[in-house]
Backbone as a ProteinNet text record, in pm:
[ID]
protein_1_A
[PRIMARY]
MFISVCGLNIEYSDTGTGTPVLLLHGWGSSFDVYKGITAALCGRCRVVALNFPGCGNSETMKTPWTVDDYCNLVLEFMKQTNLENPIMIGHSHGGRVIIKMAGSGMVKPPKIVLLDSAGLIPKKSLKQKFRAKSFKVIKRALTLPIIKEHSQELLDKARRHYGSADYNAAPEVLRKTMVSLVNTDLYDILPNIKCPTLLIWGENDTDTPLSDAKRIEAAIPDAGLCVLKGTGHYSFCEKPYEAHAILNSFIK
[TERTIARY]
16737.6	16806	16762.5	16847.1	16769.7	16829.6	16732.3	16772.6	16735.2	16764.9	16739.3	16656.3	16537.4	16437.6	16353.7	16334.5	16295.2	16330.6	16448.3	16489.4	16495.5	16460.9	16422.5	16493.1	16556.4	16591.4	16484.5	16470.9	16366.9	16406	16347.6	16391.8	16307	16366.2	16274	16368.9	16252	16294.2	16331.8	16422.5	16379.9	16442.3	16333.9	16351.6	16332.1	16379.4	16349.8	16368	16379.5	16361.5	16259	16243.3	16114.2	16026.2	15896.2	15839.5	15784.8	15842.7	15827.9	15705	15711	15601.5	15642.5	15549.4	15569	15480.5	15504	15400.9	15444.2	15275.5	15273.2	15177.7	15225.2	15155.6	15044.4	14998.1	14883.1	14944.5	14831.5	14869.7	14912.5	15040.5	15088.7	15139.5	15148	15177.6	15350.8	15389.4	15525.4	15507.3	15606.6	15588.1	15644.7	15649.5	15671.8	15537.7	15412.4	15284.7	15265.6	15358.8	15361.9	15460	15488.9	15601.8	15544.6	15413.9	15364.2	15363.8	15294.2	15292.3	15422.3	15504	15644.3	15724.1	15681.6	15715.7	15660.7	15489.6	15434	15461.3	15555.6	15567.1	15719.6	15793.1	15921.7	15998.1	15932.4	16002.9	15960	15911.6	15895	15886.1	15902.4	15877.8	15982.4	16031.4	16107.5	16007	16013.7	15919.9	15985.3	15956.9	15983.4	15912.7	15927.1	15847.9	15945.7	15862.7	15919.6	15845.2	15894.2	15835.8	15825.1	15681.8	15644.8	15706.5	15742.8	15789.4	15720.1	15786.1	15741	15717.1	15724.1	15662	15800.6	15825.7	15925.7	16026.7	16130.5	16260.8	16288.6	16186.3	16213.8	16177.9	16246.1	16271	16091	16069.8	15968.5	15961.5	15874.9	15891.2	15860.4	15924.6	15901.8	15781.5	15727.6	15554.8	15467.6	15346.2	15257.6	15261.7	15203.7	15215.3	15055.1	15043.1	14908	14912	14848.2	14839.9	14968.2	14954.5	15033.2	15215.4	15232.9	15370.2	15375.2	15262.5	15317.5	15362.6	15259.3	15278.2	15437	15446.8	15609.1	15713.2	15699.4	15787.6	15810	15692.5	15675.3	15751.7	15702.6	15764	15930.1	15972.4	16099.6	16185.4	16111.5	16167	16174.5	16078.9	16058.9	16179.5	16216.6	16301.3	16468.4	16466.9	16625.8	16626.6	16573.8	16543.3	16553.5	16520.7	16504.1	16386.7	16294.6	16158	16031.2	16066.2	16005.5	15887.4	15758.8	15616	15567.3	15609.9	15557.4	15419.4	15366.5	15236.5	15248.2	15110.2	15141.4	15026.7	15058.8	14976.9	14973.2	14853.4	14828.4	14761.6	14779.3	14685.7	14645.6	14515.2	14461.4	14515.8	14596.6	14662.8	14728	14803.5	14919.2	14814.8	14708.3	14575.8	14565	14520.6	14507.5	14597.8	14716.5	14841.4	14814.5	14795.1	14817.1	14690.5	14555.7	14439.7	14474.7	14535.5	14587.5	14684	14785.7	14892.6	14829.6	14767.5	14720.3	14571.9	14487.2	14392.8	14418.8	14550	14616.1	14676	14717.9	14799.7	14960.5	14994.8	15131.4	15203.8	15128.4	15164.2	15093.6	15116.9	15044.8	15105.4	15042.7	15078.6	15055.7	15101.4	15020.9	14906.5	14912.8	14783.2	14813.3	14699.6	14678.4	14571.7	14640.7	14563.6	14553.2	14426.6	14402.4	14348.4	14406.8	14334.9	14324.1	14175.7	14119	14158.4	14147.4	14206	14130.6	14168.7	14111.3	14133.9	14085.1	14086.4	13934.2	13827.5	13685	13633.2	13627.9	13568.9	13421.5	13463.9	13370.9	13246.4	13120.7	13025.4	12996.6	12977.1	12989.6	12843.8	12848.3	12741.8	12677.9	12580	12537	12636.4	12657.7	12761.6	12882.8	12940.6	13070.2	13074.8	12949	12954.9	12941.6	12870.5	12848.1	12977.5	13073.8	13217.5	13282.2	13280.3	13379.5	13347.7	13209.4	13171.2	13191.7	13179.4	13201.7	13342	13453.2	13601.7	13626.3	13564.2	13577.7	13558.3	13427.5	13398.3	13501.1	13541.3	13608.2	13733.4	13816.3	13933.7	13932.5	13798.3	13801.2	13810.3	13748.9	13745.6	13893	13945.2	14066.2	14192.9	14170.1	14301.1	14269.5	14168.6	14141.8	14259.7	14288.2	14459.7	14426.1	14324.2	14338.9	14379.2	14324.5	14352.3	14467.9	14493.1	14595.3	14678.9	14761.4	14900.6	14884	14725.9	14742.5	14669.3	14580.3	14520.7	14576.3	14678.4	14764.1	14733	14703.4	14679.1	14543.9	14445.5	14316.1	14291.9	14356.6	14320.4	14385.1	14537.8	14567.3	14463.5	14394.3	14302.5	14192.8	14151.2	14023.9	14030.7	14164.7	14231.6	14226	14260.2	14279.5	14150.2	14041.9	13915.9	13817.8	13857.5	13751.4	13815.3	13956.5	14045.9	14025.3	14078.2	14098.6	14233.2	14224.7	14347	14497.4	14463.5	14560.1	14612.1	14514.3	14519	14611.8	14563	14607.4	14763.1	14812.9	14929.6	15059.9	15015.9	15091.2	15125.3	15252.3	15295.3	15223.1	15267.6	15146.7	15179.8	15329.9	15317.4	15225.8	15218.4	15170.2	14999.6	14975.9	14825.8	14755.1	14818.4	14784.7	14811.6	14901.3	14881.9	14771.9	14723.5	14623.1	14498	14484.9	14359	14346.6	14428.2	14467	14409.4	14460.7	14461.9	14295.3	14242.1	14101.3	13989.2	14044.8	13950.4	13984.7	14075.7	14078.4	13992.5	13893.8	13791	13853.1	13917.2	13965.3	13856.3	13699.6	13610.8	13626.2	13629	13603.9	13735.6	13819.7	13931.9	13958.6	13846.2	13826.9	13827.3	13769.5	13711.6	13839.2	13942.8	14087.7	14148	14131.4	14220.8	14176.3	14265.3	14201	14275.3	14381.9	14436.5	14353.5	14346.7	14290.5	14341.3	14234.4	14228.9	14164.3	14254.1	14173	14185.2	14021.6	14019.5	14010.2	14069.6	14074.2	14009.4	13921.6	13843.8	13802.4	13811.6	13759.5	13590.7	13524.2	13411.2	13320.2	13435.5	13400.1	13475.7	13520.3	13639	13519.8	13599.2	13505.3	13604.5	13719.8	13816.1	13779.1	13741	13750.1	13629.4	13480.3	13391.7	13365.2	13335	13263.2	13195.6	13117.5	13053.3	13129.8	13255	13375	13410.8	13414.7	13498.7	13386.5	13241.7	13174.8	13155.7	13179.6	13155.7	13282.8	13426.6	13534.5	13494	13494.4	13464.3	13403.9	13274.6	13161.5	13235.7	13343.4	13404.8	13491.5	13555.5	13676.1	13627.7	13680.6	13633.9	13651.5	13786.2	13850.9	13861.4	13722.8	13771.9	13695.1	13776.4	13683.3	13715.1	13596.9	13615.3	13606.5	13724.4	13677.6	13706.8	13569.6	13536.3	13616.9	13696.2	13721.8	13621.8	13570.7	13450.9	13523.5	13427.8	13503.8	13601.1	13667.5	13781.4	13739.3	13851.4	13837.5	13947.6	13997.4	14070.6	14206.6	14250.7	14381.8	14351.3	14248.3	14164.2	14306.9	14399.7	14492.3	14604.6	14602.6	14675.9	14571.4	14476.5	14386	14356.3	14355.8	14344.1	14441.8	14567.2	14697.1	14665.3	14627.6	14618.6	14538.1	14425	14315.7	14355.3	14423.7	14449.1	14584.7	14679	14789.8	14759.3	14648.3	14604.6	14539.8	14483	14390	14519.6	14640.1	14716.2	14792	14852.2	14925.4	14828.4	14694.3	14639.5	14586.9	14614.3	14546.6	14708.4	14802.9	14926.2	14981.5	14974.9	14956.7	14947.9
8658.6	8632.3	8687.5	8754.3	8803.5	8725.7	8716.8	8677.4	8772.8	8766.5	8857.3	8777	8820.1	8766.9	8864.2	8825.3	8899.2	9058.6	9087.7	9175.2	9256.2	9198	9280.3	9218.5	9297.3	9227.5	9173.4	9067.1	8972.6	8930.5	8934.4	8907.9	8771	8692.8	8513.7	8472.7	8374.1	8311.2	8136.4	8052.6	7914	7813.8	7768.5	7687.2	7541.8	7458.5	7343.4	7232.4	7101.3	7029.9	6895.6	6855.2	6768.8	6798.1	6782.9	6841.1	6960.7	7008.7	7149.3	7227.2	7364.6	7405.5	7550	7634.5	7788.7	7843.1	7958	8051.3	8207.8	8221.9	8375.5	8466.2	8573.3	8673.1	8753.1	8838.6	8914.5	9053.1	9138	9230.4	9353.3	9411.4	9535.1	9434.2	9313.9	9220.8	9187.8	9095.4	9007.3	8890.5	8846.2	8658.9	8640.6	8777.9	8751.8	8723.9	8727.8	8694	8553.7	8466.6	8343.7	8280.8	8369	8294.5	8178.6	8179.6	8049.9	7943.6	7954.8	7839.2	7798.3	7903.6	7839.1	7739.4	7802.5	7708.3	7587.2	7582.5	7448.1	7361.4	7392.8	7305.6	7277.6	7355.2	7352.8	7239.9	7141.6	7029.1	6920.5	6920.5	6827.6	6880.7	6991.9	7019.4	7142.5	7166.4	7271.7	7407.3	7501.7	7604.6	7708.5	7760.1	7870.1	8017.8	8105.7	8232.8	8357.5	8407	8540.7	8657.6	8780.5	8911.3	8963.4	8975.9	9040.6	9177.5	9220.1	9350	9478.2	9559.5	9649.7	9609.3	9495.5	9454.1	9367.6	9396.9	9371.6	9441.5	9401.2	9447.5	9435.8	9361.5	9369.7	9461.3	9464.9	9590.3	9616	9724.7	9792.4	9759.1	9737.3	9710.7	9872.6	9852.8	10009.3	10066.2	9945.7	10003.9	9911	9942.7	9875.5	9685.8	9641.9	9475.9	9453	9313.3	9222.7	9111.7	9031.8	8898.9	8823	8802.6	8733.9	8766.9	8888.8	8952.7	8860.9	8867.3	8825.3	8625.4	8590.3	8462.9	8409.9	8511.3	8488.6	8498.5	8610.4	8605.5	8458.6	8420.5	8304.3	8192.2	8178	8055	8052.7	8165.8	8204.8	8177	8248.3	8230.6	8091.6	8027	7849.1	7797	7832.6	7775.4	7777.6	7903.9	7969.7	7922.3	7860.2	7801.6	7671.4	7612.6	7454.6	7399.4	7474.1	7457.6	7386.3	7255.6	7184.2	7111.8	7150.8	7109.9	7104	7251.6	7240	7272	7210.7	7266.1	7399.5	7482.2	7600.3	7683.9	7768.2	7814.5	7972.4	8042.3	8204	8251.9	8346	8470.8	8536.7	8571.4	8708.1	8682.4	8833.2	8873.6	8705.7	8641.8	8535.4	8415.5	8416.4	8339	8358.6	8489	8504.6	8449.5	8475.9	8435.4	8273.5	8195.3	8081.3	8027.5	8062.4	8065.9	8064.8	8162.9	8205.8	8096.1	8083.5	7969.3	7823.7	7784.6	7650.9	7651.8	7738.7	7740.2	7767.8	7803.1	7844.7	7715.1	7644.9	7529.2	7550.5	7654.4	7699.2	7616.2	7575.8	7484.6	7348.1	7279.4	7140.5	7108.2	7169.6	7157.3	7039.3	6945	6828.5	6896	6989.8	7044.9	7189.5	7280.4	7413.7	7445	7559.6	7619.2	7742.5	7804.4	7929.5	7987.8	8089	8149.5	8266.4	8299.8	8446.6	8480.8	8403.2	8439	8528	8640.2	8731.2	8651	8692.8	8621.7	8650.9	8674.7	8730.9	8866.4	8936.6	9072.4	9085.2	9173.2	9154.1	9222.4	9199.4	9276.7	9397.1	9532	9648.8	9684.2	9729.3	9799.5	9924.2	9983.2	10099.8	10221.4	10215.9	10316.9	10296.9	10192.3	10187.9	10214.6	10181.5	10232.6	10397.3	10434.5	10564.3	10645.3	10582.5	10659.4	10613	10526.3	10496.5	10562.1	10586.4	10702.3	10840	10880.6	11019.9	11057.2	10967.6	10975.8	10967.3	10879.1	10890.7	11022.3	11063.4	11214.2	11322.3	11309.6	11447.4	11409.7	11296.3	11276.7	11342.3	11295	11352.4	11477.8	11544.5	11700.3	11737.5	11703	11764.9	11730.3	11655.3	11593.6	11659	11759.1	11829.3	11897.9	11916.1	11984.9	12108.4	12174	12333.9	12355.4	12264.1	12273.5	12168.7	12058.8	11962.5	12000.2	12098.7	12164	12233.2	12219.7	12309.3	12224	12098.2	12047.6	11923.2	11895.1	11765.8	11770	11881.9	11885.4	11822.4	11897	11878.3	11714.8	11676.3	11496.1	11416.6	11474	11360.3	11368.5	11474.2	11509.1	11427.7	11424.4	11323.4	11208.6	11164.6	10982.3	10965.1	11034.3	10996.7	10973.2	11081.4	11034.5	10919.2	10910.4	10799.5	10676.3	10643.9	10537.9	10441.9	10325.1	10244.3	10269.6	10241.4	10247.5	10193.3	10069.7	10025.6	10108.7	10109.4	10195.3	10370.1	10408.6	10542.7	10537	10392.7	10383.1	10371.6	10304.1	10275.8	10338.2	10365.2	10421.1	10450.1	10542.8	10522.9	10387.8	10328.8	10185.8	10084.1	10086.2	9995.1	10032.6	10162.2	10186.5	10141	10163.6	10119.3	9955.1	9899.9	9776.8	9712.9	9743.2	9715	9750.8	9825.1	9875.6	9759.1	9706.3	9586.7	9445.4	9465.5	9308.2	9327	9434.4	9408.7	9398.8	9426.8	9394.8	9279.6	9203.9	9065.9	8990.3	8914.3	8803.6	8652.8	8569.9	8432.4	8324.3	8349.7	8258.6	8174.9	8207.1	8121.9	8007.7	8020.9	7932.3	7840.9	7862.4	7764.7	7627.7	7570.8	7438.1	7382.3	7465	7387.6	7335.5	7406.5	7315.6	7172.7	7090.8	6953.9	6896.2	6944.8	6925.6	6941.1	6856.5	6869.3	7025.3	7123.1	7241	7230.1	7314.3	7346.5	7510.3	7563.4	7681.7	7689.8	7796.9	7855.1	7982.2	8033.1	8164.8	8195.4	8324.8	8391.4	8449.3	8380.5	8393.9	8530.6	8637.3	8768	8868.4	8803.2	8892.2	8964	9089.8	9232.1	9237.9	9173.2	9223.2	9129.2	8968.8	8863.8	8803.8	8869.2	8813.1	8640.3	8596.2	8441.8	8380.4	8447.8	8428.9	8400.3	8465.2	8436.2	8305.9	8268.1	8152.9	8014.2	8037.3	7930.7	7916.4	8026.5	8038.5	7977.8	7977.3	7924.3	7765.2	7724.7	7578.2	7507.5	7563.6	7525.7	7510.7	7585.9	7594.9	7481.9	7446.9	7362.6	7236.4	7113.9	6977	6919.8	6959	6870.4	6992.5	7035	7194.6	7161.8	7193	7193.7	7321.9	7374.7	7513.2	7466.7	7556.8	7539.6	7692.4	7711.4	7873.7	7892.9	7954	8000.5	8082	8039.4	8155.7	8287.4	8386.8	8497.5	8596.7	8529.5	8584.4	8682.4	8777.8	8819.9	8797.8	8898.2	8870.1	8784.5	8804.7	8741.5	8628.9	8549.3	8437.2	8341.6	8313.5	8196.3	8269.7	8416.6	8462.8	8505.1	8520.9	8544.7	8383.1	8290.1	8159.3	8039.1	8089.6	8013.5	7852.1	7855.8	7700.1	7603.2	7657.3	7597.4	7603.1	7706.7	7691.8	7607.4	7599.9	7500.9	7343.2	7328.1	7203.8	7143.1	7235.7	7211.5	7158	7279.8	7248.9	7147.4	7115.2	6994.7	6880.8	6841.7	6736	6735.4	6839.8	6854.1	6798.5	6878.4	6839.9	6688.1	6626.4	6479.5	6398.6
-902.8	-1027.2	-1159.1	-1287.5	-1355.6	-1499.4	-1625.6	-1743.9	-1853.2	-1962.6	-2076.7	-2151.8	-2165.4	-2215.7	-2327.8	-2443.6	-2554.6	-2537.4	-2532.6	-2509.3	-2387.7	-2305.7	-2149.1	-2028.5	-1948.9	-1821.8	-1721.8	-1714.7	-1649.3	-1527.2	-1384.9	-1310.4	-1263.1	-1214.2	-1173.7	-1053.9	-984.8	-899.3	-944.7	-897.9	-922.9	-793.6	-737.3	-627.8	-592.1	-547.3	-527.5	-640.1	-648.7	-742.9	-763.9	-881.6	-902.5	-998.4	-990.5	-1083.2	-1079.6	-1223.3	-1260.5	-1268.7	-1190.6	-1184.1	-1204.3	-1294.1	-1333.8	-1292.8	-1218	-1151.7	-1204.1	-1250.6	-1291.9	-1229.3	-1190.2	-1076.5	-1199.3	-1104.5	-1187.2	-1186.6	-1261.2	-1248.4	-1157.8	-1203.5	-1084.1	-942.1	-984	-863.6	-877.9	-815.7	-839.2	-787.5	-840.2	-781.9	-611.3	-564.9	-403.1	-368.8	-428.5	-371.4	-362.5	-417.8	-425.2	-319.3	-248.5	-136.7	-45.6	-26.9	36.8	-13.8	-145.9	-241	-279.5	-293	-325.3	-198.2	-72.2	30.5	38.1	28.6	23.4	-88.3	-208.9	-310	-334.7	-296.2	-319.6	-274.2	-165.1	-102.4	-212.1	-320.8	-416.5	-568.2	-590.8	-703.8	-739	-851.4	-910.9	-935.9	-845.6	-836.1	-915.4	-1017	-1090.3	-1108.1	-1097.7	-1144.9	-1178.9	-1282.7	-1301.8	-1289.9	-1292.9	-1286.4	-1418.3	-1463.3	-1578.5	-1551.9	-1736.8	-1750.3	-1678.2	-1584.3	-1515.8	-1403.1	-1335.3	-1210.4	-1109.4	-1005.2	-925	-979.4	-1026.7	-1049.4	-1206.1	-1288.7	-1432.6	-1502.6	-1614.2	-1699.8	-1752.3	-1794.5	-1848.3	-1981.7	-2093.4	-2217.6	-2290.9	-2403.1	-2481.8	-2503.6	-2582.5	-2637.1	-2577.6	-2583.3	-2548.1	-2594.6	-2499.9	-2527.8	-2536.3	-2602.6	-2607.8	-2521.4	-2517	-2441.9	-2514.7	-2664.5	-2744.9	-2682.8	-2654.8	-2644.3	-2506.1	-2394.4	-2271	-2283.8	-2396	-2411.2	-2471.2	-2561.5	-2606	-2508.1	-2451	-2331.8	-2230.1	-2211.8	-2145.4	-2198.7	-2304.2	-2402	-2414.9	-2448.9	-2460.9	-2305.6	-2178.2	-2088.7	-2021.7	-2044.1	-2089.6	-2093.8	-2237.5	-2310.2	-2279.1	-2199.8	-2162.4	-2042.5	-1934.6	-1792.3	-1819	-1931.1	-1903.1	-1879.9	-1878.9	-1780.6	-1884	-1893.2	-1996.7	-1940.6	-1977.2	-1976.3	-1799.3	-1753.4	-1653	-1613.6	-1480.5	-1418.7	-1423.7	-1481.4	-1469.6	-1392.5	-1276.6	-1194.8	-1214.4	-1225.5	-1277.3	-1203.7	-1153.6	-1083.9	-1130.4	-1162.7	-1240.2	-1384.3	-1407.3	-1523.8	-1588.8	-1485.5	-1499.5	-1537.4	-1500.3	-1556.8	-1686.3	-1699.4	-1837.7	-1980.7	-1908.2	-1988.4	-2017.1	-1920.9	-1924.2	-2017	-1998.3	-2072.2	-2234.5	-2257	-2384.1	-2439.3	-2389.8	-2411.1	-2424.3	-2348.9	-2332.7	-2436	-2452.2	-2564.6	-2681.6	-2721.1	-2864.8	-2886.8	-2828.5	-2832.4	-2820.5	-2768.3	-2763.8	-2675	-2578.8	-2471.9	-2450.3	-2407.7	-2329.4	-2209.2	-2122.4	-1971.7	-1927.4	-1854.1	-1758.3	-1666.7	-1622.4	-1535.8	-1514.2	-1519.1	-1494	-1356.4	-1296.3	-1180.4	-1221.4	-1218.7	-1209.3	-1102.2	-1056.2	-900.2	-957	-920.7	-921.1	-1077.6	-1166	-1320.2	-1379.4	-1486.1	-1586.4	-1696.4	-1775.8	-1938.1	-2005.8	-1914.6	-1979.9	-1972.4	-2072.1	-2064	-1972.6	-1869.4	-1742	-1795.4	-1750.4	-1761.4	-1671.8	-1762	-1690	-1636.1	-1498.3	-1457.9	-1537.7	-1503.7	-1612.3	-1569.3	-1425.3	-1356.3	-1429.1	-1432.9	-1506.6	-1682.8	-1749.3	-1872.7	-1883.4	-1795.2	-1815.8	-1771.3	-1696.8	-1647	-1750.3	-1819.5	-1945.6	-2081.3	-2071	-2180.6	-2160.3	-2042.3	-2007.8	-2043.8	-1994.1	-2017	-2173.8	-2247.8	-2378.4	-2462.6	-2381.1	-2455.2	-2404.4	-2254.8	-2245.1	-2287.6	-2316.6	-2381.6	-2535	-2608.2	-2724.7	-2746.3	-2676.7	-2634.6	-2631.7	-2530.3	-2482.1	-2584.7	-2671.1	-2748.8	-2896.8	-2914.9	-3050.3	-3065.6	-3201.9	-3215.1	-3211.5	-3165.2	-3120.8	-2968	-2903	-2744.3	-2709.1	-2797.4	-2763.2	-2661.4	-2717.8	-2659.5	-2523.2	-2447.4	-2339.9	-2235.5	-2280.8	-2223.2	-2128.2	-2137.7	-2083.1	-1913.4	-1866.7	-1728	-1667.7	-1759.1	-1761.8	-1796	-1892.6	-1918	-1831.8	-1758.4	-1650.2	-1541.7	-1502.4	-1426.6	-1427.2	-1544.3	-1586.3	-1577.3	-1620.3	-1611.6	-1441.6	-1374.4	-1246.1	-1187.4	-1206	-1204.8	-1244.1	-1346.1	-1399.9	-1393.7	-1399.4	-1409.1	-1267.8	-1304.1	-1190.1	-1107.5	-995.3	-934.5	-1005.2	-1052.4	-1125.8	-1240.4	-1302.9	-1425.3	-1403.2	-1293.4	-1269.3	-1191.2	-1132.3	-1080.1	-1185.5	-1310.4	-1410.4	-1508	-1560.8	-1692	-1798	-1880	-2007.3	-2086.2	-2077.5	-2168.1	-2098.4	-1983.7	-1917.5	-1909.6	-1889.6	-1918.1	-2032.6	-2170.2	-2287.6	-2302.1	-2236.2	-2230.3	-2163.2	-2065.9	-1986.9	-2033.9	-2105.1	-2213	-2280.7	-2367.4	-2448.5	-2384.8	-2273.7	-2222.2	-2168.1	-2097.5	-2049.9	-2168.4	-2271.5	-2403.4	-2481.7	-2410.4	-2495.9	-2417	-2497.8	-2420.1	-2486.5	-2366	-2430.1	-2406.3	-2395.3	-2362.3	-2468.8	-2569.8	-2732	-2721.7	-2680.1	-2655.7	-2563.1	-2446.7	-2321.4	-2372.8	-2424.8	-2470.8	-2515.4	-2594.1	-2640.2	-2509.7	-2411.7	-2283	-2254.1	-2257.2	-2261.3	-2128.9	-2047.2	-1949	-1820.9	-1714.7	-1590	-1531.6	-1506.4	-1464.4	-1325.4	-1251	-1112	-1101.6	-1075.6	-1035.2	-872.7	-826.8	-684.5	-680.7	-627.6	-629.3	-511.4	-467.9	-405.5	-410.4	-315.7	-291.5	-345.6	-262.3	-316.9	-388.7	-481.9	-559.7	-648	-686.3	-763.9	-857	-885.6	-976.8	-1071.5	-1088.4	-1145.6	-1058.2	-1073.5	-1012.5	-1009	-909.3	-921.2	-1026	-1098.1	-1239.4	-1358.3	-1368.1	-1450.6	-1398.6	-1291.9	-1237.9	-1312.9	-1263.8	-1311.7	-1481.4	-1560.4	-1699.3	-1750.5	-1675.7	-1713.2	-1690.6	-1575.1	-1536.2	-1629.3	-1685	-1763.4	-1894.1	-1938.9	-2064.5	-2097	-1971.2	-1991.2	-1947.8	-2061.6	-2060.9	-1907.5	-1874.3	-1734.9	-1629.5	-1592.9	-1444.9	-1365	-1232.7	-1119.8	-1028.2	-975.2	-909.3	-777	-683	-530.9	-516.4	-417.7	-366.7	-243.5	-224.9	-77.5	-3.3	114	129.4	234.9	177	269.9	185.8	104.2	53.2	-71.9	-135.1	-251	-372.3	-419	-556.1	-516.5	-391	-370.6	-240.1	-299.4	-212.8	-167.7	-225.5	-193.5	-90.7	-54.9	-2.9	139.9	134.3	216.7	318	277.8	308.8	271.8	310.2	259.2	275.1	391.7	418.6	344.4	312.3	252.9	124.8	35.3	-66.8	-96.6	-4.2	-7.1	-24.6	57.4	65.4	-71.4	-96.3	-232.8	-338	-363.5	-467.1	-417.8	-303.7	-273.1	-338.3	-317.2	-319.6	-498.8	-558.6	-686.9	-771.2	-761.9	-810.7	-774	-672.1	-628	-706.8
[MASK]
++++++++++++++++++++++++++++++++++++++++++++++++++++++++++++++++++++++++++++++++++++++++++++++++++++++++++++++++++++++++++++++++++++++++++++++++++++++++++++++++++++++++++++++++++++++++++++++++++++++++++++++++++++++++++++++++++++++++++++++++++++++++++++

């Protein structure tokens, strides 16, 4: 299904009846990643999921977005679909959006579930800092007015070499959006989240490491962390039965 939200054609799914639940996916993913969770919950919940701009079959935004733009999209989407006060579940970037919305008082959900959530600025290793600095130096040199018109191919090559897979796979508007998002630290608003909050995390997550989960758990007054052993950034997909059991217990 599709709906026009914030001037964009947004794809979404709406399954089941009962307790309202909103699913927000991670960067470069889609609501397809939630098929297992949807099946596990739709017998007693209305499970709604949307695809963020540029994901799935949703239209891509024309200009780079901030986390606030994503929040506004979700608020308008909830209004148009009559989704009142849902339990909010977010993976990675979806978790980031939920943290911003709940921590800023935009919503007051009854419960929150953060799955390997983003939202904190990760501490970079010396190697990562060196790579980032190297790319900035090269970019500055290749965008000088005297050579800018002839250096695009070299700049693209440098971007492919120094950028992450997600960054390189995205069109320019999403690359600029990603830069804005990963440089937004939401740690200071975590204590404002007062509702019960469940964290499900992969023991071996390298994108949003377990150390982030422990910081988030400590900062949110009513939070609990469940670690899925031997899993990575998509922990709830790698061990679905464990994740679904935890979710069902928490929502019940």
